[in-house]
Short mmCIF file of C-alpha atoms and ligand atoms in Angstrom, two decimals:
data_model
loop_
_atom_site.label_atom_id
_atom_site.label_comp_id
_atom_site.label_asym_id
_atom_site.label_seq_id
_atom_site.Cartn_x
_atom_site.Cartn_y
_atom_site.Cartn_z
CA UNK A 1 26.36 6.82 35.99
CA UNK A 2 28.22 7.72 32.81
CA UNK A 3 26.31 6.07 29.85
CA UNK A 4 27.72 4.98 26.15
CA UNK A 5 24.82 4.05 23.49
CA UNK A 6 26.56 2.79 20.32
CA UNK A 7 24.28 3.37 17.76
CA UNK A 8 22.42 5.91 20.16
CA UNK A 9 20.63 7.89 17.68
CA UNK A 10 18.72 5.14 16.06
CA UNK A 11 15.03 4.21 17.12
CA UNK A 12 15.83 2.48 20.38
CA UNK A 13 18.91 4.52 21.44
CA UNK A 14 16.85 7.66 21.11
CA UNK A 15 13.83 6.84 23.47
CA UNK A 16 16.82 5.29 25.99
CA UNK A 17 18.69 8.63 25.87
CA UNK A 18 15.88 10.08 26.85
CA UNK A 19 15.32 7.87 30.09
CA UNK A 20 18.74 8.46 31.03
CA UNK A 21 18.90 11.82 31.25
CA UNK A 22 15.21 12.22 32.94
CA UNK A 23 16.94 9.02 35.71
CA UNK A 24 19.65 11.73 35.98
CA UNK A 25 22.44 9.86 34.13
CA UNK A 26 25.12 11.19 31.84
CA UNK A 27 25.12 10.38 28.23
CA UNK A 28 27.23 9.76 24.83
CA UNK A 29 26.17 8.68 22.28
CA UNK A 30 28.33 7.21 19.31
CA UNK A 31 26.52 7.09 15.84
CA UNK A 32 27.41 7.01 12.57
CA UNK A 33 24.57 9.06 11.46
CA UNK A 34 22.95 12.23 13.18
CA UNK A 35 19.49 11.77 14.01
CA UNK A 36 16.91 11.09 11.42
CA UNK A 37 13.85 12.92 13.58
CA UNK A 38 15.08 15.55 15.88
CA UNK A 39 18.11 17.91 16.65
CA UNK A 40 21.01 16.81 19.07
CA UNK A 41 20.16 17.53 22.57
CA UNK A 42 21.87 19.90 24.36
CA UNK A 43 22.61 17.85 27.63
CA UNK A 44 24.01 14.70 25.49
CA UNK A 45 27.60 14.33 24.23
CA UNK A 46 27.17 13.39 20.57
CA UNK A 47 30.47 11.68 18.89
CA UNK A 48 30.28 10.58 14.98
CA UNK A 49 32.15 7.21 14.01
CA UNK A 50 32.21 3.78 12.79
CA UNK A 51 31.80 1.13 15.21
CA UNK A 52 35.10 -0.85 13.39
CA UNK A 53 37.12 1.61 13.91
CA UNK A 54 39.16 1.22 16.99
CA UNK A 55 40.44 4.43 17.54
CA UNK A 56 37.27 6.15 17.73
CA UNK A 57 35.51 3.08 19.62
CA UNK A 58 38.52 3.84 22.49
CA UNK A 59 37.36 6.86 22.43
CA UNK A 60 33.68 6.24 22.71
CA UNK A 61 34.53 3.91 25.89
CA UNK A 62 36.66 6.36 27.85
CA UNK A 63 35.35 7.25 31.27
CA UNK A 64 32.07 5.43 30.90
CA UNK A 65 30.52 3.24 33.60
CA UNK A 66 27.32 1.36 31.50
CA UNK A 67 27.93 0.58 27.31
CA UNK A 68 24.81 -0.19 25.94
CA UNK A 69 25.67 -1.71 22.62
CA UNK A 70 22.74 -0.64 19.86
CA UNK A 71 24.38 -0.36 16.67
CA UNK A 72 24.10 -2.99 14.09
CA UNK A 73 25.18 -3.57 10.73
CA UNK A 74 22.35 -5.50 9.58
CA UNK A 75 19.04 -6.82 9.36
CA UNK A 76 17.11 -10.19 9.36
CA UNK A 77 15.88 -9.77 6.37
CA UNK A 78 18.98 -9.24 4.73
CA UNK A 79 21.38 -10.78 6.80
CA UNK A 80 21.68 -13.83 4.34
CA UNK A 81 22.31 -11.80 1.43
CA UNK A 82 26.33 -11.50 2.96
CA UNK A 83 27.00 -13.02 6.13
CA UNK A 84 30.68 -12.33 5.74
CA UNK A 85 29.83 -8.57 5.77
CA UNK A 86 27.13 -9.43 9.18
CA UNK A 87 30.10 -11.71 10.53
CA UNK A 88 32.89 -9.25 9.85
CA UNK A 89 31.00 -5.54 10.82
CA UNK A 90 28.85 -6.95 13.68
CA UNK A 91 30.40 -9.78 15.66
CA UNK A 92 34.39 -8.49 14.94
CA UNK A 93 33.55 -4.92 15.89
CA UNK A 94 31.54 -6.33 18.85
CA UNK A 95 34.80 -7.86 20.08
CA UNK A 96 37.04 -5.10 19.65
CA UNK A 97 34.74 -2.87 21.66
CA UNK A 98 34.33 -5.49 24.53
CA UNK A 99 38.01 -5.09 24.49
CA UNK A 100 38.13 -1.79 25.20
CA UNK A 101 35.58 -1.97 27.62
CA UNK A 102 37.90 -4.40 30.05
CA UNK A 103 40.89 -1.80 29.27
CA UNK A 104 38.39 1.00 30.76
CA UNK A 105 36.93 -1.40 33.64
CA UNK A 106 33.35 -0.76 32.26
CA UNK A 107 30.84 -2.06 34.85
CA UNK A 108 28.03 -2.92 32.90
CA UNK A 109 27.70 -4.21 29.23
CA UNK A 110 23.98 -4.53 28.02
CA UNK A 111 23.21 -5.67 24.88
CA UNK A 112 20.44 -5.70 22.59
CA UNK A 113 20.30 -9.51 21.02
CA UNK A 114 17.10 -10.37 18.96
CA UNK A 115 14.56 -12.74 20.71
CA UNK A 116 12.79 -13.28 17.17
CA UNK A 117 15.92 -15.21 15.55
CA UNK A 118 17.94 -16.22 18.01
CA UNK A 119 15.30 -19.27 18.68
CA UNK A 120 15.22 -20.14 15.36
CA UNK A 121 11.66 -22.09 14.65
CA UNK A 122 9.88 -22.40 17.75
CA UNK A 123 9.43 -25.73 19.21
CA UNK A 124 7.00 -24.54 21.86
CA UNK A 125 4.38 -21.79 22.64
CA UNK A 126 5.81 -19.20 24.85
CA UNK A 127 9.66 -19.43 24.37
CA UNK A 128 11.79 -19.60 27.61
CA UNK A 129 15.33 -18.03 27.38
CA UNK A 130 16.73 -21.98 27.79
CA UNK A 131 14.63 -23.19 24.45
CA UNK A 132 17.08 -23.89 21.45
CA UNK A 133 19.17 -21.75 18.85
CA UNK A 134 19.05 -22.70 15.65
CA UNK A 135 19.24 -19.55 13.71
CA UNK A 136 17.41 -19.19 10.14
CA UNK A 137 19.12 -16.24 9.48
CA UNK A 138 22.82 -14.94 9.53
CA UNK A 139 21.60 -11.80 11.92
CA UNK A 140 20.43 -14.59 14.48
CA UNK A 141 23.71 -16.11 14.69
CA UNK A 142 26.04 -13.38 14.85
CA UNK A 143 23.80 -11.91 17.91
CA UNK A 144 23.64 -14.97 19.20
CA UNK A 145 27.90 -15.38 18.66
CA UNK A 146 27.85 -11.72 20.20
CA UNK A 147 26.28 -13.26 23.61
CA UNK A 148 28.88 -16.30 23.91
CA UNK A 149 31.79 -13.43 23.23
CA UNK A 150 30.42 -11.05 26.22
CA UNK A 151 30.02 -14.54 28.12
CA UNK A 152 33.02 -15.37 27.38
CA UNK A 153 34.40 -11.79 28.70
CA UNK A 154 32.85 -12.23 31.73
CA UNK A 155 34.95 -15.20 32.37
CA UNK A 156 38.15 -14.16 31.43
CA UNK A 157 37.97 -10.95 32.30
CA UNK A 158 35.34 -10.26 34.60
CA UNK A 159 33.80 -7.89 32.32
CA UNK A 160 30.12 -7.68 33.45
CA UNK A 161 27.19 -7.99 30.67
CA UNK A 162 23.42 -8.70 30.72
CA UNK A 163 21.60 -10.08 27.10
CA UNK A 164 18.52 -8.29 26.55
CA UNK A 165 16.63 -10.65 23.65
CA UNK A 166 13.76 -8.13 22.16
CA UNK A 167 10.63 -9.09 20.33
CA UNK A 168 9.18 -6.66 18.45
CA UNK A 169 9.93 -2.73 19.79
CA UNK A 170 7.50 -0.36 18.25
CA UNK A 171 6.50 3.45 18.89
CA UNK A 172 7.88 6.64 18.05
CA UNK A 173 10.92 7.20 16.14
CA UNK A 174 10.60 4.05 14.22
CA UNK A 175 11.27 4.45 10.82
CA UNK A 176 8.44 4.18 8.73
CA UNK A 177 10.41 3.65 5.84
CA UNK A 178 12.59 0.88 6.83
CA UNK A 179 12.94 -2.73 6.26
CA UNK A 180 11.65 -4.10 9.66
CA UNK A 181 8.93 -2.94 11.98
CA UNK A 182 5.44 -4.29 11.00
CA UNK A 183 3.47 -1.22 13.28
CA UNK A 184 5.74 1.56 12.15
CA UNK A 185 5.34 0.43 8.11
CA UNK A 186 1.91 0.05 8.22
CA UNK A 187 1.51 3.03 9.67
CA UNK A 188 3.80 5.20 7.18
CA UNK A 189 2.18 3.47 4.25
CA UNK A 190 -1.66 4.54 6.06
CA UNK A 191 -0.38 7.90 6.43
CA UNK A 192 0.68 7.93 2.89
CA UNK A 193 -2.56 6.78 1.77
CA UNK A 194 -1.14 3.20 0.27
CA UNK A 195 -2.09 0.24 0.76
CA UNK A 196 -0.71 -2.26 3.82
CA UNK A 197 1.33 -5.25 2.76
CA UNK A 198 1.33 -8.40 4.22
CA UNK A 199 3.43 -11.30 3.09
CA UNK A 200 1.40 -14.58 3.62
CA UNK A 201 -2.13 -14.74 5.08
CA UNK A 202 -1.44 -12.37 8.49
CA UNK A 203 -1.52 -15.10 10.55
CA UNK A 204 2.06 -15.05 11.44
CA UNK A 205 2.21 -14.12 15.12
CA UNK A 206 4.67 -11.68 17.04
CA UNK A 207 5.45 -10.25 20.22
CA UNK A 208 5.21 -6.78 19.79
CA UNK A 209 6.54 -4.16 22.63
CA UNK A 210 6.01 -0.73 23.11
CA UNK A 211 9.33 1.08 23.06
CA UNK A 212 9.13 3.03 26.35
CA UNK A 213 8.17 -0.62 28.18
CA UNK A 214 11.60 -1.40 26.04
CA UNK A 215 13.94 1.11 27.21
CA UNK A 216 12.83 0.35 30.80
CA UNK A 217 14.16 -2.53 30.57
CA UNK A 218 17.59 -1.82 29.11
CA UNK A 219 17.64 0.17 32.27
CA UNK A 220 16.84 -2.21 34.30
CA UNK A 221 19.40 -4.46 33.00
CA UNK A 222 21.96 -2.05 33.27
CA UNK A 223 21.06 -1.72 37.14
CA UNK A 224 21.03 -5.12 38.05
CA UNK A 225 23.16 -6.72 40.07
CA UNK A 226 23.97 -10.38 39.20
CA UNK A 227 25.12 -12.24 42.29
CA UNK A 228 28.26 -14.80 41.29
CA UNK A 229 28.41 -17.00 37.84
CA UNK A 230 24.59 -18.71 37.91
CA UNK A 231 22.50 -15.48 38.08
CA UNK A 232 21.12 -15.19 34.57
CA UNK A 233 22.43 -12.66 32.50
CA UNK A 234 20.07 -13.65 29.31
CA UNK A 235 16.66 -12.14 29.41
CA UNK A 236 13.75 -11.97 27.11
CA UNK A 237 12.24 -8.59 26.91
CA UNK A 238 8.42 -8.35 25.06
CA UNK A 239 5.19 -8.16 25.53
CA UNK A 240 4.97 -12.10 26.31
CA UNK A 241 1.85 -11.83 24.37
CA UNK A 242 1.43 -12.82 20.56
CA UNK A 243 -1.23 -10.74 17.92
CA UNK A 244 -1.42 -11.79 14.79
CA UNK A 245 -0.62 -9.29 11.55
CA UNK A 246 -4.79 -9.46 10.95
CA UNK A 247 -5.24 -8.54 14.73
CA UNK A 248 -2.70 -5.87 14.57
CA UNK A 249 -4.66 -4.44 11.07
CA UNK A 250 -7.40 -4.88 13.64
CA UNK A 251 -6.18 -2.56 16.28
CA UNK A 252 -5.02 -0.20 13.79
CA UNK A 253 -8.10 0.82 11.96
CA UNK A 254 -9.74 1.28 15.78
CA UNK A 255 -6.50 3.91 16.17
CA UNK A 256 -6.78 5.35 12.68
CA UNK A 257 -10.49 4.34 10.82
CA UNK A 258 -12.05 1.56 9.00
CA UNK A 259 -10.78 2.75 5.22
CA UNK A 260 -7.20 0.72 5.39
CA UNK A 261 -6.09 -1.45 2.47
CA UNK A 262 -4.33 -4.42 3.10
CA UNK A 263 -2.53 -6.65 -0.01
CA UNK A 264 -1.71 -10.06 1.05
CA UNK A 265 1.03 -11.90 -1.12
CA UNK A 266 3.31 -14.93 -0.85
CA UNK A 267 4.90 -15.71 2.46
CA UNK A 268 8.49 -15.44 3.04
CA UNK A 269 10.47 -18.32 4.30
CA UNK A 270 12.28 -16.27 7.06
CA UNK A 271 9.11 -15.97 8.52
CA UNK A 272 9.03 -18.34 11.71
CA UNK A 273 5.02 -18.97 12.21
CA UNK A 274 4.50 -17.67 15.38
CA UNK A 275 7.61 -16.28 17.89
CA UNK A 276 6.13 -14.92 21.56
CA UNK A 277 8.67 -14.77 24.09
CA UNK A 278 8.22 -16.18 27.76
CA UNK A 279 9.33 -12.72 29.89
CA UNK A 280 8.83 -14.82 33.18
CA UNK A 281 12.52 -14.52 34.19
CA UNK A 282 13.26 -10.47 33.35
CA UNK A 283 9.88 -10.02 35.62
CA UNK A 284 11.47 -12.02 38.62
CA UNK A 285 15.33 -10.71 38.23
CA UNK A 286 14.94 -7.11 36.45
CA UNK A 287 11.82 -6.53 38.14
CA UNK A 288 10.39 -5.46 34.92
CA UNK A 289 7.09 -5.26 33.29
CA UNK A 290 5.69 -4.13 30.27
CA UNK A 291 2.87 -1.54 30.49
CA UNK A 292 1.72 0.11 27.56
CA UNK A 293 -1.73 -1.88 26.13
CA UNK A 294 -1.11 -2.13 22.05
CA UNK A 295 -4.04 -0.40 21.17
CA UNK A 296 -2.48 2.65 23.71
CA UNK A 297 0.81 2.14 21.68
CA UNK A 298 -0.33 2.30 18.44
CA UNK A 299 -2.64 4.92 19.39
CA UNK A 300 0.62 6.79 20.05
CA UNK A 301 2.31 5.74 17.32
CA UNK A 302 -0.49 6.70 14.68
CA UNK A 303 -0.13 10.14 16.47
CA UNK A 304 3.53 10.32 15.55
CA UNK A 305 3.56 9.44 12.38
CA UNK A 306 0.49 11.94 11.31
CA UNK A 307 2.94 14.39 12.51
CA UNK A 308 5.48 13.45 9.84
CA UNK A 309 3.36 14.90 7.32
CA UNK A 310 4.81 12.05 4.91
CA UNK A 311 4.23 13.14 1.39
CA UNK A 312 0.91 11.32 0.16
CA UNK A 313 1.89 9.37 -3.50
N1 NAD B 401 13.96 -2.54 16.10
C1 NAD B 401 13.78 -3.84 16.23
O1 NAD B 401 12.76 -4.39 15.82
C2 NAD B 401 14.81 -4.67 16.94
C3 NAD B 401 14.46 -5.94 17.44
C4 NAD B 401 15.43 -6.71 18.09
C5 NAD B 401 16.72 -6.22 18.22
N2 NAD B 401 17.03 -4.99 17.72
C6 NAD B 401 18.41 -4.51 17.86
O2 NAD B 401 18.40 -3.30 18.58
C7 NAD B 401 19.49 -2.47 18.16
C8 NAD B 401 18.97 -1.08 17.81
O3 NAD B 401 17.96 -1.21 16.84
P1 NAD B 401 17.13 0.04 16.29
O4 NAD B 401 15.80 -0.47 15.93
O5 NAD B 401 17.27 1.19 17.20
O6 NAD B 401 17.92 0.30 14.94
P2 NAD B 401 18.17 1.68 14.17
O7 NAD B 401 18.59 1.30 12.79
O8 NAD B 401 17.04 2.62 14.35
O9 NAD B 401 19.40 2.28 14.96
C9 NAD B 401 20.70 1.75 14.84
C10 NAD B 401 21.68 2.90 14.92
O10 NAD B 401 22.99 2.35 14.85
C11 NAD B 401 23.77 3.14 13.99
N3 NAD B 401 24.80 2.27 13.41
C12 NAD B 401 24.61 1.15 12.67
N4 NAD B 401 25.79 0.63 12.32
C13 NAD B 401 26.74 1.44 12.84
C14 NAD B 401 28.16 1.43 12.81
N5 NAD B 401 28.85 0.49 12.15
N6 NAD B 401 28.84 2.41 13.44
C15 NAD B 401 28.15 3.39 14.10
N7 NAD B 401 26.81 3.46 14.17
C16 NAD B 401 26.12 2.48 13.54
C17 NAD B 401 22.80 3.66 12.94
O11 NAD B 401 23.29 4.85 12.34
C18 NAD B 401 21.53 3.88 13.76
O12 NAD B 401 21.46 5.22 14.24
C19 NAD B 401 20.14 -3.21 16.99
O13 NAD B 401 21.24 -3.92 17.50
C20 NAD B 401 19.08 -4.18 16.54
O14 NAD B 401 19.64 -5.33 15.95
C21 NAD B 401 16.11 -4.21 17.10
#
């Protein structure tokens, strides 16, 4: 199959190009920005653009089979800050690129939706893809508006989709200087030698993935075959297990050593108490499971990061 990853050189897309080539698949990748970590690989077709603008987005699309749709304009954390700008650059451009999708009969549309807002506050323990969405944040509604456009695709058009809802991805290649990403910050500010900090008391429990277990997935998605209008198409994809920030300081200092500093301050309100996703039906439909142990993962990841050589401040 012929593969298009918008936003393909970020922390996700990177690890997925790299599946898809080593499955034998072709690949493009449409970015905005060359890749932060490593140098353009040679067997990958590499195309620079906006994902607004339509004339490079038709010609992202052309003569691919599977769009896996990565980029994104914003972040939970900020996402309230201007949801005009998260309406406008995410869910907009998301429609104008399904569109070209039906004009190029794309087969497969996966999606990378956010199983951490989506739900909103969590009314139960392990959350099932049928538990409600009541967004606390403007990113949670705009992925969750981007699922009811590619459903609504479907119908109309017959363009095919599957929803993957992530937890927490973590691993290699995630930014250690970003905004989101609990492992890969902690990490970065270890490696700096700086303290770790944790808004609220580190109870505040996630779901948190490995990325190659993440990638699979996507995969997955992309190869499954829904069979008429009640197969499910929405999937959660995590660990289905929840660790606590603490337990996750925990599991780093047995990956790194005892002598890690953590400062706790005051918690934020977009922080849900506890979000751990039910992956019951991606296990039954995708025939997916996730793998990697977290102590294995952040093993990894500690490994990574110590070859960054980050300057120490
Ligand atoms: N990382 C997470 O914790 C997480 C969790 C749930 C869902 N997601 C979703 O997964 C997707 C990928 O996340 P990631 O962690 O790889 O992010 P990332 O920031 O590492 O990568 C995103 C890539 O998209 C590109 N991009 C962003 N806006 C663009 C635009 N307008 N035009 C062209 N390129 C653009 C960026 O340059 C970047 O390379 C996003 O949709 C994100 O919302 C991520």
């Amino acid at each position: 199959m012929k593969a298009l990853l918008t936003g393909g050189n970020g922390f996700i897309g990177t690890h997925l190009v790299d599946l898809l080539r080593a499955e034998g698949h072709e690949v493009r990748v449409f970015d905005r920005f060359p890749n932060r970590f490593r140098p353009d690989r040679p067997d990958v077709e590499y195309l620079m653009g906006e994902l607004g603008n339509q004339g490079e987005m038709e010609e992202a699309v052309r003569g691919v089979d599977w769009v896996f749709h990565l980029a994104y304009n914003t972040l939970p954390q900020t996402s309230n800050d201007d949801p005009v700008h998260d309406v406008t650059s995410n869910v907009v451009a998301s429609i104008n690129l399904l569109n070209e999708c039906v004009k190029e009969k794309v087969r497969k549309v996966v999606f990378v939706s956010s199983g951490g807002t989506v739900y909103g506050v969590p009314q139960s323990g392990l959350i099932t893809e049928d538990h409600e969405n009541n967004p606390i944040c403007s990113y949670g509604i705009t992925k969750l508006t981007i699922e009811k456009y590619l459903h609504l695709f479907q119908r109309l058009h017959g363009l095919e989709y599957v929803v993957t809802r992530f937890s927490n991805p973590y691993g290699e290649l995630q930014n250690p200087n970003a905004k989101q990403g609990a492992i890969g910050v902690f990490l970065g500010h270890i490696a700096r030698e700086q303290p770790i900090a944790i808004w609220g008391d580190g109870e505040v429990v996630r779901d948190y993935l490995y990325i190659t277990d993440a990638v699979k997935a996507l995969l997955c998605a992309a190869q499954y075959q829904p069979q008429g209008e009640s197969s499910p198409r929405i999937f959660n994809i995590g660990s289905g297990e929840g660790h606590s920030l603490n337990q996750i300081v925990a599991a780093i200092k047995t990956a790194v050593g005892p002598h890690v500093v953590v400062n706790y301050s005051n918690s934020r309100s977009l922080d849900v108490p506890c979000n751990v996703l039910d992956i019951s039906r991606a296990r039954t439909y995708l025939q997916w499971k996730p793998e990697v142990p977290l102590t294995r993962g952040i093993e990894m990841s500690w490994n990574w990061i110590k070859s960054l050589q980050l300057a120490k401040t």
